[in-house]
């Protein structure tokens, strides 16, 4: 697993937009639970703090940083959805055609962790999902035998 934590200032007056974007994303995931599947995420967490002036984005994913960023740009560009990062100070407005600017922003706002722990460090999200499906199928089969 790989991951990063990005902390950046929210543009003046945009905290509610950030919050609503998060609510909208949660709703979209209810409709399509596989919406973010190309990102190979294990975990995603967003936090507004310091009186809604700063934003923290934490993500744990299977791919390396560059692949995750490329996939994020492709996903948002393909779907026509903009990124929440547009509401952060210093984020390039031309991010869809300027992946280097996107990467530069993320690298400049990355806060390296000094400890990380993963309960399943050697398994991808896809392998975990597959294992859970197999477990469910075996449980159903055993229930039918009783």
mmCIF file of N, CA and C in Angstrom:
data_model
loop_
_atom_site.group_PDB
_atom_site.id
_atom_site.type_symbol
_atom_site.label_atom_id
_atom_site.label_comp_id
_atom_site.label_asym_id
_atom_site.label_seq_id
_atom_site.Cartn_x
_atom_site.Cartn_y
_atom_site.Cartn_z
ATOM 1 N N UNK A 1 0.841 -1.189 0.000
ATOM 2 C CA UNK A 1 0.000 0.000 0.000
ATOM 3 C C UNK A 1 0.878 1.241 0.000
ATOM 4 N N UNK A 2 0.371 2.244 -0.619
ATOM 5 C CA UNK A 2 1.023 3.548 -0.631
ATOM 6 C C UNK A 2 -0.023 4.558 -0.183
ATOM 7 N N UNK A 3 0.441 5.719 0.188
ATOM 8 C CA UNK A 3 -0.522 6.728 0.585
ATOM 9 C C UNK A 3 0.120 8.086 0.705
ATOM 10 N N UNK A 4 -0.725 9.058 0.915
ATOM 11 C CA UNK A 4 -0.220 10.389 1.195
ATOM 12 C C UNK A 4 -1.240 11.188 1.971
ATOM 13 N N UNK A 5 -0.731 12.222 2.603
ATOM 14 C CA UNK A 5 -1.557 13.193 3.305
ATOM 15 C C UNK A 5 -1.226 14.552 2.713
ATOM 16 N N UNK A 6 -2.242 15.222 2.221
ATOM 17 C CA UNK A 6 -2.068 16.550 1.641
ATOM 18 C C UNK A 6 -2.789 17.532 2.554
ATOM 19 N N UNK A 7 -2.100 18.594 2.905
ATOM 20 C CA UNK A 7 -2.723 19.654 3.697
ATOM 21 C C UNK A 7 -2.504 20.958 2.946
ATOM 22 N N UNK A 8 -3.593 21.686 2.711
ATOM 23 C CA UNK A 8 -3.512 22.945 1.959
ATOM 24 C C UNK A 8 -4.561 23.923 2.470
ATOM 25 N N UNK A 9 -4.311 25.188 2.190
ATOM 26 C CA UNK A 9 -5.265 26.239 2.562
ATOM 27 C C UNK A 9 -6.448 26.218 1.609
ATOM 28 N N UNK A 10 -7.624 26.433 2.181
ATOM 29 C CA UNK A 10 -8.852 26.523 1.396
ATOM 30 C C UNK A 10 -8.984 27.962 0.904
ATOM 31 N N UNK A 11 -9.359 28.124 -0.363
ATOM 32 C CA UNK A 11 -9.599 29.466 -0.892
ATOM 33 C C UNK A 11 -10.694 30.130 -0.068
ATOM 34 N N UNK A 12 -10.566 31.419 0.107
ATOM 35 C CA UNK A 12 -11.525 32.207 0.899
ATOM 36 C C UNK A 12 -12.957 31.919 0.463
ATOM 37 N N UNK A 13 -13.814 31.565 1.416
ATOM 38 C CA UNK A 13 -15.233 31.352 1.150
ATOM 39 C C UNK A 13 -15.576 30.031 0.481
ATOM 40 N N UNK A 14 -14.626 29.115 0.365
ATOM 41 C CA UNK A 14 -14.874 27.857 -0.353
ATOM 42 C C UNK A 14 -15.082 26.643 0.552
ATOM 43 N N UNK A 15 -15.038 26.816 1.860
ATOM 44 C CA UNK A 15 -15.155 25.664 2.762
ATOM 45 C C UNK A 15 -16.474 24.922 2.560
ATOM 46 N N UNK A 16 -17.552 25.647 2.393
ATOM 47 C CA UNK A 16 -18.847 24.987 2.220
ATOM 48 C C UNK A 16 -18.908 24.250 0.883
ATOM 49 N N UNK A 17 -18.243 24.794 -0.125
ATOM 50 C CA UNK A 17 -18.170 24.120 -1.424
ATOM 51 C C UNK A 17 -17.412 22.799 -1.268
ATOM 52 N N UNK A 18 -16.311 22.824 -0.503
ATOM 53 C CA UNK A 18 -15.529 21.612 -0.253
ATOM 54 C C UNK A 18 -16.399 20.580 0.464
ATOM 55 N N UNK A 19 -17.088 21.033 1.490
ATOM 56 C CA UNK A 19 -17.950 20.131 2.261
ATOM 57 C C UNK A 19 -19.049 19.536 1.368
ATOM 58 N N UNK A 20 -19.689 20.380 0.573
ATOM 59 C CA UNK A 20 -20.759 19.905 -0.315
ATOM 60 C C UNK A 20 -20.220 18.973 -1.399
ATOM 61 N N UNK A 21 -19.003 19.226 -1.850
ATOM 62 C CA UNK A 21 -18.374 18.325 -2.811
ATOM 63 C C UNK A 21 -18.244 16.937 -2.188
ATOM 64 N N UNK A 22 -17.808 16.901 -0.930
ATOM 65 C CA UNK A 22 -17.691 15.623 -0.224
ATOM 66 C C UNK A 22 -19.027 14.916 -0.098
ATOM 67 N N UNK A 23 -20.075 15.669 0.249
ATOM 68 C CA UNK A 23 -21.412 15.071 0.348
ATOM 69 C C UNK A 23 -21.865 14.550 -1.015
ATOM 70 N N UNK A 24 -21.573 15.316 -2.055
ATOM 71 C CA UNK A 24 -21.939 14.897 -3.412
ATOM 72 C C UNK A 24 -21.205 13.631 -3.825
ATOM 73 N N UNK A 25 -19.933 13.546 -3.463
ATOM 74 C CA UNK A 25 -19.148 12.357 -3.786
ATOM 75 C C UNK A 25 -19.704 11.141 -3.034
ATOM 76 N N UNK A 26 -20.047 11.331 -1.776
ATOM 77 C CA UNK A 26 -20.629 10.233 -0.991
ATOM 78 C C UNK A 26 -21.927 9.745 -1.640
ATOM 79 N N UNK A 27 -22.748 10.680 -2.110
ATOM 80 C CA UNK A 27 -24.014 10.323 -2.773
ATOM 81 C C UNK A 27 -23.735 9.571 -4.082
ATOM 82 N N UNK A 28 -22.745 10.058 -4.839
ATOM 83 C CA UNK A 28 -22.388 9.396 -6.103
ATOM 84 C C UNK A 28 -21.893 7.973 -5.849
ATOM 85 N N UNK A 29 -21.199 7.773 -4.735
ATOM 86 C CA UNK A 29 -20.708 6.437 -4.401
ATOM 87 C C UNK A 29 -21.845 5.510 -3.973
ATOM 88 N N UNK A 30 -22.903 6.074 -3.421
ATOM 89 C CA UNK A 30 -24.081 5.258 -3.116
ATOM 90 C C UNK A 30 -24.704 4.739 -4.417
ATOM 91 N N UNK A 31 -24.731 5.594 -5.426
ATOM 92 C CA UNK A 31 -25.290 5.227 -6.727
ATOM 93 C C UNK A 31 -24.362 4.260 -7.469
ATOM 94 N N UNK A 32 -23.070 4.555 -7.444
ATOM 95 C CA UNK A 32 -22.078 3.729 -8.131
ATOM 96 C C UNK A 32 -20.911 3.465 -7.189
ATOM 97 N N UNK A 33 -20.969 2.364 -6.431
ATOM 98 C CA UNK A 33 -19.907 2.068 -5.469
ATOM 99 C C UNK A 33 -18.532 1.868 -6.114
ATOM 100 N N UNK A 34 -18.495 1.701 -7.433
ATOM 101 C CA UNK A 34 -17.223 1.471 -8.121
ATOM 102 C C UNK A 34 -16.673 2.733 -8.789
ATOM 103 N N UNK A 35 -17.289 3.860 -8.504
ATOM 104 C CA UNK A 35 -16.890 5.129 -9.117
ATOM 105 C C UNK A 35 -15.389 5.402 -8.962
ATOM 106 N N UNK A 36 -14.869 5.191 -7.771
ATOM 107 C CA UNK A 36 -13.458 5.480 -7.514
ATOM 108 C C UNK A 36 -12.562 4.244 -7.651
ATOM 109 N N UNK A 37 -13.113 3.144 -8.126
ATOM 110 C CA UNK A 37 -12.360 1.890 -8.239
ATOM 111 C C UNK A 37 -11.045 2.032 -9.015
ATOM 112 N N UNK A 38 -10.997 2.840 -10.091
ATOM 113 C CA UNK A 38 -9.725 2.958 -10.810
ATOM 114 C C UNK A 38 -8.573 3.485 -9.940
ATOM 115 N N UNK A 39 -8.903 4.138 -8.838
ATOM 116 C CA UNK A 39 -7.860 4.685 -7.970
ATOM 117 C C UNK A 39 -7.261 3.639 -7.029
ATOM 118 N N UNK A 40 -7.875 2.455 -6.984
ATOM 119 C CA UNK A 40 -7.370 1.355 -6.150
ATOM 120 C C UNK A 40 -7.209 1.784 -4.689
ATOM 121 N N UNK A 41 -8.215 2.484 -4.198
ATOM 122 C CA UNK A 41 -8.184 2.998 -2.832
ATOM 123 C C UNK A 41 -8.496 1.928 -1.798
ATOM 124 N N UNK A 42 -7.808 2.022 -0.690
ATOM 125 C CA UNK A 42 -8.169 1.270 0.506
ATOM 126 C C UNK A 42 -8.940 2.194 1.436
ATOM 127 N N UNK A 43 -8.540 3.450 1.417
ATOM 128 C CA UNK A 43 -9.032 4.379 2.419
ATOM 129 C C UNK A 43 -8.920 5.802 1.868
ATOM 130 N N UNK A 44 -9.909 6.605 2.158
ATOM 131 C CA UNK A 44 -9.889 8.013 1.776
ATOM 132 C C UNK A 44 -10.523 8.804 2.905
ATOM 133 N N UNK A 45 -9.878 9.877 3.289
ATOM 134 C CA UNK A 45 -10.404 10.703 4.390
ATOM 135 C C UNK A 45 -10.155 12.171 4.079
ATOM 136 N N UNK A 46 -11.217 12.976 4.248
ATOM 137 C CA UNK A 46 -11.116 14.424 4.064
ATOM 138 C C UNK A 46 -11.483 15.106 5.371
ATOM 139 N N UNK A 47 -10.737 16.149 5.716
ATOM 140 C CA UNK A 47 -11.011 16.895 6.939
ATOM 141 C C UNK A 47 -10.821 18.379 6.669
ATOM 142 N N UNK A 48 -11.800 19.182 7.071
ATOM 143 C CA UNK A 48 -11.644 20.637 7.129
ATOM 144 C C UNK A 48 -11.319 20.979 8.581
ATOM 145 N N UNK A 49 -10.320 21.831 8.791
ATOM 146 C CA UNK A 49 -9.953 22.188 10.159
ATOM 147 C C UNK A 49 -9.433 23.619 10.217
ATOM 148 N N UNK A 50 -9.035 24.055 11.419
ATOM 149 C CA UNK A 50 -8.631 25.452 11.647
ATOM 150 C C UNK A 50 -9.714 26.406 11.157
ATOM 151 N N UNK A 51 -10.907 26.225 11.717
ATOM 152 C CA UNK A 51 -12.065 27.062 11.343
ATOM 153 C C UNK A 51 -12.333 27.027 9.844
ATOM 154 N N UNK A 52 -12.222 25.858 9.271
ATOM 155 C CA UNK A 52 -12.503 25.631 7.853
ATOM 156 C C UNK A 52 -11.567 26.381 6.906
ATOM 157 N N UNK A 53 -10.362 26.676 7.378
ATOM 158 C CA UNK A 53 -9.405 27.381 6.518
ATOM 159 C C UNK A 53 -8.383 26.436 5.890
ATOM 160 N N UNK A 54 -8.307 25.201 6.409
ATOM 161 C CA UNK A 54 -7.352 24.245 5.857
ATOM 162 C C UNK A 54 -8.058 22.910 5.611
ATOM 163 N N UNK A 55 -7.542 22.198 4.628
ATOM 164 C CA UNK A 55 -8.129 20.939 4.169
ATOM 165 C C UNK A 55 -7.060 19.855 4.212
ATOM 166 N N UNK A 56 -7.445 18.692 4.715
ATOM 167 C CA UNK A 56 -6.545 17.547 4.738
ATOM 168 C C UNK A 56 -7.164 16.427 3.911
ATOM 169 N N UNK A 57 -6.376 15.881 3.036
ATOM 170 C CA UNK A 57 -6.769 14.760 2.183
ATOM 171 C C UNK A 57 -5.819 13.621 2.498
ATOM 172 N N UNK A 58 -6.355 12.519 2.977
ATOM 173 C CA UNK A 58 -5.539 11.339 3.222
ATOM 174 C C UNK A 58 -6.044 10.210 2.345
ATOM 175 N N UNK A 59 -5.135 9.559 1.684
ATOM 176 C CA UNK A 59 -5.501 8.424 0.852
ATOM 177 C C UNK A 59 -4.492 7.306 0.991
ATOM 178 N N UNK A 60 -4.995 6.084 1.063
ATOM 179 C CA UNK A 60 -4.164 4.882 1.050
ATOM 180 C C UNK A 60 -4.618 4.090 -0.176
ATOM 181 N N UNK A 61 -3.669 3.693 -1.016
ATOM 182 C CA UNK A 61 -4.017 3.071 -2.285
ATOM 183 C C UNK A 61 -2.953 2.069 -2.689
ATOM 184 N N UNK A 62 -3.274 1.252 -3.689
ATOM 185 C CA UNK A 62 -2.383 0.173 -4.101
ATOM 186 C C UNK A 62 -1.275 0.604 -5.054
ATOM 187 N N UNK A 63 -1.525 1.612 -5.835
ATOM 188 C CA UNK A 63 -0.537 2.004 -6.845
ATOM 189 C C UNK A 63 0.477 2.973 -6.249
ATOM 190 N N UNK A 64 1.512 3.277 -7.007
ATOM 191 C CA UNK A 64 2.446 4.283 -6.512
ATOM 192 C C UNK A 64 1.860 5.676 -6.744
ATOM 193 N N UNK A 65 2.528 6.680 -6.214
ATOM 194 C CA UNK A 65 2.019 8.050 -6.261
ATOM 195 C C UNK A 65 1.741 8.523 -7.684
ATOM 196 N N UNK A 66 2.700 8.319 -8.577
ATOM 197 C CA UNK A 66 2.534 8.818 -9.945
ATOM 198 C C UNK A 66 1.343 8.162 -10.639
ATOM 199 N N UNK A 67 1.187 6.860 -10.467
ATOM 200 C CA UNK A 67 0.066 6.146 -11.086
ATOM 201 C C UNK A 67 -1.254 6.629 -10.494
ATOM 202 N N UNK A 68 -1.306 6.807 -9.181
ATOM 203 C CA UNK A 68 -2.519 7.287 -8.525
ATOM 204 C C UNK A 68 -2.916 8.655 -9.096
ATOM 205 N N UNK A 69 -1.936 9.537 -9.220
ATOM 206 C CA UNK A 69 -2.209 10.877 -9.727
ATOM 207 C C UNK A 69 -2.674 10.832 -11.178
ATOM 208 N N UNK A 70 -2.009 10.030 -12.013
ATOM 209 C CA UNK A 70 -2.428 9.873 -13.414
ATOM 210 C C UNK A 70 -3.859 9.337 -13.489
ATOM 211 N N UNK A 71 -4.137 8.328 -12.662
ATOM 212 C CA UNK A 71 -5.480 7.739 -12.664
ATOM 213 C C UNK A 71 -6.533 8.739 -12.194
ATOM 214 N N UNK A 72 -6.189 9.548 -11.197
ATOM 215 C CA UNK A 72 -7.132 10.556 -10.697
ATOM 216 C C UNK A 72 -7.447 11.580 -11.782
ATOM 217 N N UNK A 73 -6.421 12.060 -12.465
ATOM 218 C CA UNK A 73 -6.631 13.036 -13.533
ATOM 219 C C UNK A 73 -7.499 12.419 -14.633
ATOM 220 N N UNK A 74 -7.185 11.193 -15.025
ATOM 221 C CA UNK A 74 -7.964 10.519 -16.073
ATOM 222 C C UNK A 74 -9.408 10.301 -15.639
ATOM 223 N N UNK A 75 -9.609 9.872 -14.402
ATOM 224 C CA UNK A 75 -10.952 9.612 -13.891
ATOM 225 C C UNK A 75 -11.799 10.877 -13.901
ATOM 226 N N UNK A 76 -11.248 11.957 -13.361
ATOM 227 C CA UNK A 76 -12.013 13.199 -13.294
ATOM 228 C C UNK A 76 -12.221 13.807 -14.673
ATOM 229 N N UNK A 77 -11.209 13.742 -15.520
ATOM 230 C CA UNK A 77 -11.352 14.283 -16.875
ATOM 231 C C UNK A 77 -12.397 13.509 -17.665
ATOM 232 N N UNK A 78 -12.361 12.173 -17.579
ATOM 233 C CA UNK A 78 -13.297 11.319 -18.307
ATOM 234 C C UNK A 78 -14.739 11.531 -17.839
ATOM 235 N N UNK A 79 -14.906 11.663 -16.526
ATOM 236 C CA UNK A 79 -16.259 11.780 -15.976
ATOM 237 C C UNK A 79 -16.805 13.203 -16.072
ATOM 238 N N UNK A 80 -15.931 14.146 -16.400
ATOM 239 C CA UNK A 80 -16.372 15.539 -16.467
ATOM 240 C C UNK A 80 -16.531 16.176 -15.103
ATOM 241 N N UNK A 81 -16.078 15.475 -14.082
ATOM 242 C CA UNK A 81 -16.174 15.976 -12.716
ATOM 243 C C UNK A 81 -14.891 16.719 -12.383
ATOM 244 N N UNK A 82 -15.024 17.800 -11.685
ATOM 245 C CA UNK A 82 -13.850 18.541 -11.253
ATOM 246 C C UNK A 82 -13.366 17.984 -9.919
ATOM 247 N N UNK A 83 -12.154 18.308 -9.566
ATOM 248 C CA UNK A 83 -11.579 17.838 -8.322
ATOM 249 C C UNK A 83 -11.809 18.848 -7.208
ATOM 250 N N UNK A 84 -11.951 18.354 -6.007
ATOM 251 C CA UNK A 84 -12.116 19.222 -4.838
ATOM 252 C C UNK A 84 -10.910 20.132 -4.679
ATOM 253 N N UNK A 85 -9.769 19.708 -5.207
ATOM 254 C CA UNK A 85 -8.548 20.507 -5.083
ATOM 255 C C UNK A 85 -8.670 21.884 -5.726
ATOM 256 N N UNK A 86 -9.605 22.040 -6.655
ATOM 257 C CA UNK A 86 -9.797 23.352 -7.294
ATOM 258 C C UNK A 86 -10.150 24.429 -6.271
ATOM 259 N N UNK A 87 -10.585 24.031 -5.103
ATOM 260 C CA UNK A 87 -10.959 24.970 -4.051
ATOM 261 C C UNK A 87 -9.815 25.262 -3.085
ATOM 262 N N UNK A 88 -8.619 24.816 -3.451
ATOM 263 C CA UNK A 88 -7.452 25.005 -2.598
ATOM 264 C C UNK A 88 -6.493 26.013 -3.210
ATOM 265 N N UNK A 89 -5.905 26.824 -2.348
ATOM 266 C CA UNK A 89 -4.958 27.847 -2.811
ATOM 267 C C UNK A 89 -3.768 27.199 -3.502
ATOM 268 N N UNK A 90 -3.408 27.744 -4.655
ATOM 269 C CA UNK A 90 -2.230 27.283 -5.373
ATOM 270 C C UNK A 90 -2.457 26.120 -6.316
ATOM 271 N N UNK A 91 -3.676 25.575 -6.331
ATOM 272 C CA UNK A 91 -3.927 24.453 -7.240
ATOM 273 C C UNK A 91 -4.063 24.992 -8.660
ATOM 274 N N UNK A 92 -3.383 24.368 -9.637
ATOM 275 C CA UNK A 92 -3.409 24.901 -11.004
ATOM 276 C C UNK A 92 -4.790 24.774 -11.654
ATOM 277 N N UNK A 93 -5.257 25.872 -12.213
ATOM 278 C CA UNK A 93 -6.567 25.870 -12.874
ATOM 279 C C UNK A 93 -6.572 24.991 -14.122
ATOM 280 N N UNK A 94 -5.401 24.792 -14.718
ATOM 281 C CA UNK A 94 -5.299 23.997 -15.936
ATOM 282 C C UNK A 94 -4.911 22.545 -15.645
ATOM 283 N N UNK A 95 -5.282 22.036 -14.498
ATOM 284 C CA UNK A 95 -4.846 20.706 -14.052
ATOM 285 C C UNK A 95 -5.213 19.579 -15.009
ATOM 286 N N UNK A 96 -6.318 19.718 -15.745
ATOM 287 C CA UNK A 96 -6.729 18.643 -16.649
ATOM 288 C C UNK A 96 -5.761 18.483 -17.824
ATOM 289 N N UNK A 97 -5.134 19.568 -18.212
ATOM 290 C CA UNK A 97 -4.172 19.512 -19.317
ATOM 291 C C UNK A 97 -2.735 19.698 -18.834
ATOM 292 N N UNK A 98 -2.587 19.845 -17.527
ATOM 293 C CA UNK A 98 -1.269 20.093 -16.940
ATOM 294 C C UNK A 98 -1.031 19.116 -15.783
ATOM 295 N N UNK A 99 -0.869 17.827 -16.089
ATOM 296 C CA UNK A 99 -0.660 16.859 -15.010
ATOM 297 C C UNK A 99 0.570 17.161 -14.163
ATOM 298 N N UNK A 100 1.586 17.779 -14.774
ATOM 299 C CA UNK A 100 2.783 18.126 -14.001
ATOM 300 C C UNK A 100 2.460 19.156 -12.925
ATOM 301 N N UNK A 101 1.557 20.089 -13.243
ATOM 302 C CA UNK A 101 1.137 21.082 -12.256
ATOM 303 C C UNK A 101 0.368 20.431 -11.115
ATOM 304 N N UNK A 102 -0.485 19.477 -11.462
ATOM 305 C CA UNK A 102 -1.238 18.716 -10.455
ATOM 306 C C UNK A 102 -0.254 17.994 -9.534
ATOM 307 N N UNK A 103 0.698 17.288 -10.128
ATOM 308 C CA UNK A 103 1.687 16.529 -9.361
ATOM 309 C C UNK A 103 2.524 17.457 -8.486
ATOM 310 N N UNK A 104 2.934 18.578 -9.046
ATOM 311 C CA UNK A 104 3.742 19.543 -8.284
ATOM 312 C C UNK A 104 2.969 20.032 -7.061
ATOM 313 N N UNK A 105 1.688 20.362 -7.250
ATOM 314 C CA UNK A 105 0.868 20.830 -6.133
ATOM 315 C C UNK A 105 0.798 19.766 -5.035
ATOM 316 N N UNK A 106 0.515 18.536 -5.429
ATOM 317 C CA UNK A 106 0.377 17.462 -4.447
ATOM 318 C C UNK A 106 1.704 17.235 -3.722
ATOM 319 N N UNK A 107 2.796 17.209 -4.458
ATOM 320 C CA UNK A 107 4.107 16.997 -3.819
ATOM 321 C C UNK A 107 4.455 18.141 -2.871
ATOM 322 N N UNK A 108 4.120 19.369 -3.244
ATOM 323 C CA UNK A 108 4.426 20.519 -2.384
ATOM 324 C C UNK A 108 3.576 20.539 -1.117
ATOM 325 N N UNK A 109 2.404 19.913 -1.161
ATOM 326 C CA UNK A 109 1.506 19.933 -0.012
ATOM 327 C C UNK A 109 1.463 18.601 0.727
ATOM 328 N N UNK A 110 2.288 17.660 0.311
ATOM 329 C CA UNK A 110 2.385 16.357 0.956
ATOM 330 C C UNK A 110 3.049 16.520 2.319
ATOM 331 N N UNK A 111 2.448 15.938 3.328
ATOM 332 C CA UNK A 111 3.017 15.904 4.679
ATOM 333 C C UNK A 111 3.397 14.462 4.969
ATOM 334 N N UNK A 112 4.681 14.155 4.884
ATOM 335 C CA UNK A 112 5.102 12.768 5.072
ATOM 336 C C UNK A 112 4.771 12.276 6.485
ATOM 337 N N UNK A 113 4.324 11.050 6.560
ATOM 338 C CA UNK A 113 4.049 10.469 7.867
ATOM 339 C C UNK A 113 5.335 9.869 8.419
ATOM 340 N N UNK A 114 5.416 9.781 9.727
ATOM 341 C CA UNK A 114 6.583 9.163 10.318
ATOM 342 C C UNK A 114 6.273 7.749 10.812
ATOM 343 N N UNK A 115 4.981 7.360 10.765
ATOM 344 C CA UNK A 115 4.604 5.979 11.034
ATOM 345 C C UNK A 115 3.296 5.697 10.314
ATOM 346 N N UNK A 116 3.215 4.533 9.743
ATOM 347 C CA UNK A 116 1.985 4.067 9.110
ATOM 348 C C UNK A 116 1.830 2.599 9.462
ATOM 349 N N UNK A 117 0.605 2.167 9.557
ATOM 350 C CA UNK A 117 0.331 0.767 9.854
ATOM 351 C C UNK A 117 -0.791 0.308 8.949
ATOM 352 N N UNK A 118 -0.623 -0.869 8.388
ATOM 353 C CA UNK A 118 -1.677 -1.461 7.578
ATOM 354 C C UNK A 118 -1.943 -2.875 8.060
ATOM 355 N N UNK A 119 -3.188 -3.183 8.355
ATOM 356 C CA UNK A 119 -3.556 -4.520 8.834
ATOM 357 C C UNK A 119 -3.303 -5.573 7.756
ATOM 358 N N UNK A 120 -3.440 -5.177 6.500
ATOM 359 C CA UNK A 120 -3.242 -6.088 5.376
ATOM 360 C C UNK A 120 -2.243 -5.471 4.401
ATOM 361 N N UNK A 121 -0.982 -5.333 4.813
ATOM 362 C CA UNK A 121 -0.028 -4.573 4.001
ATOM 363 C C UNK A 121 0.382 -5.215 2.688
ATOM 364 N N UNK A 122 0.167 -6.523 2.532
ATOM 365 C CA UNK A 122 0.636 -7.180 1.320
ATOM 366 C C UNK A 122 -0.497 -7.625 0.403
ATOM 367 N N UNK A 123 -1.687 -7.079 0.656
ATOM 368 C CA UNK A 123 -2.839 -7.435 -0.164
ATOM 369 C C UNK A 123 -3.429 -6.189 -0.792
ATOM 370 N N UNK A 124 -3.776 -6.296 -2.060
ATOM 371 C CA UNK A 124 -4.403 -5.165 -2.740
ATOM 372 C C UNK A 124 -5.873 -5.092 -2.337
ATOM 373 N N UNK A 125 -6.475 -3.958 -2.589
ATOM 374 C CA UNK A 125 -7.911 -3.802 -2.321
ATOM 375 C C UNK A 125 -8.701 -4.834 -3.129
ATOM 376 N N UNK A 126 -8.308 -5.075 -4.369
ATOM 377 C CA UNK A 126 -8.998 -6.063 -5.204
ATOM 378 C C UNK A 126 -8.897 -7.463 -4.604
ATOM 379 N N UNK A 127 -7.725 -7.828 -4.062
ATOM 380 C CA UNK A 127 -7.566 -9.144 -3.445
ATOM 381 C C UNK A 127 -8.428 -9.282 -2.193
ATOM 382 N N UNK A 128 -8.524 -8.225 -1.417
ATOM 383 C CA UNK A 128 -9.356 -8.251 -0.207
ATOM 384 C C UNK A 128 -10.824 -8.407 -0.592
ATOM 385 N N UNK A 129 -11.280 -7.669 -1.581
ATOM 386 C CA UNK A 129 -12.672 -7.777 -2.037
ATOM 387 C C UNK A 129 -12.947 -9.183 -2.567
ATOM 388 N N UNK A 130 -12.018 -9.711 -3.349
ATOM 389 C CA UNK A 130 -12.177 -11.063 -3.884
ATOM 390 C C UNK A 130 -12.272 -12.088 -2.748
ATOM 391 N N UNK A 131 -11.407 -11.953 -1.746
ATOM 392 C CA UNK A 131 -11.434 -12.852 -0.599
ATOM 393 C C UNK A 131 -12.754 -12.787 0.152
ATOM 394 N N UNK A 132 -13.308 -11.587 0.291
ATOM 395 C CA UNK A 132 -14.592 -11.435 0.970
ATOM 396 C C UNK A 132 -15.733 -12.069 0.165
ATOM 397 N N UNK A 133 -15.654 -11.959 -1.156
ATOM 398 C CA UNK A 133 -16.667 -12.599 -2.009
ATOM 399 C C UNK A 133 -16.585 -14.118 -1.891
ATOM 400 N N UNK A 134 -15.385 -14.650 -1.865
ATOM 401 C CA UNK A 134 -15.210 -16.097 -1.718
ATOM 402 C C UNK A 134 -15.744 -16.553 -0.365
ATOM 403 N N UNK A 135 -15.434 -15.801 0.672
ATOM 404 C CA UNK A 135 -15.927 -16.133 2.014
ATOM 405 C C UNK A 135 -17.450 -16.150 2.032
ATOM 406 N N UNK A 136 -18.076 -15.150 1.433
ATOM 407 C CA UNK A 136 -19.544 -15.075 1.395
ATOM 408 C C UNK A 136 -20.118 -16.275 0.624
ATOM 409 N N UNK A 137 -19.490 -16.619 -0.490
ATOM 410 C CA UNK A 137 -19.978 -17.750 -1.291
ATOM 411 C C UNK A 137 -19.826 -19.057 -0.517
ATOM 412 N N UNK A 138 -18.730 -19.244 0.170
ATOM 413 C CA UNK A 138 -18.536 -20.453 0.980
ATOM 414 C C UNK A 138 -19.540 -20.517 2.131
ATOM 415 N N UNK A 139 -19.784 -19.384 2.775
ATOM 416 C CA UNK A 139 -20.756 -19.342 3.859
ATOM 417 C C UNK A 139 -22.145 -19.722 3.351
ATOM 418 N N UNK A 140 -22.515 -19.182 2.185
ATOM 419 C CA UNK A 140 -23.819 -19.494 1.598
ATOM 420 C C UNK A 140 -23.909 -20.984 1.263
ATOM 421 N N UNK A 141 -22.826 -21.532 0.705
ATOM 422 C CA UNK A 141 -22.801 -22.936 0.360
ATOM 423 C C UNK A 141 -22.943 -23.805 1.610
ATOM 424 N N UNK A 142 -22.233 -23.466 2.663
ATOM 425 C CA UNK A 142 -22.303 -24.234 3.904
ATOM 426 C C UNK A 142 -23.690 -24.122 4.542
ATOM 427 N N UNK A 143 -24.283 -22.945 4.433
ATOM 428 C CA UNK A 143 -25.651 -22.777 4.966
ATOM 429 C C UNK A 143 -26.639 -23.669 4.232
ATOM 430 N N UNK A 144 -26.435 -23.833 2.930
ATOM 431 C CA UNK A 144 -27.348 -24.670 2.143
ATOM 432 C C UNK A 144 -27.169 -26.150 2.441
ATOM 433 N N UNK A 145 -25.994 -26.544 2.900
ATOM 434 C CA UNK A 145 -25.748 -27.940 3.244
ATOM 435 C C UNK A 145 -26.382 -28.324 4.562
ATOM 436 N N UNK A 146 -26.712 -27.349 5.382
ATOM 437 C CA UNK A 146 -27.284 -27.661 6.703
ATOM 438 C C UNK A 146 -28.776 -27.876 6.658
#
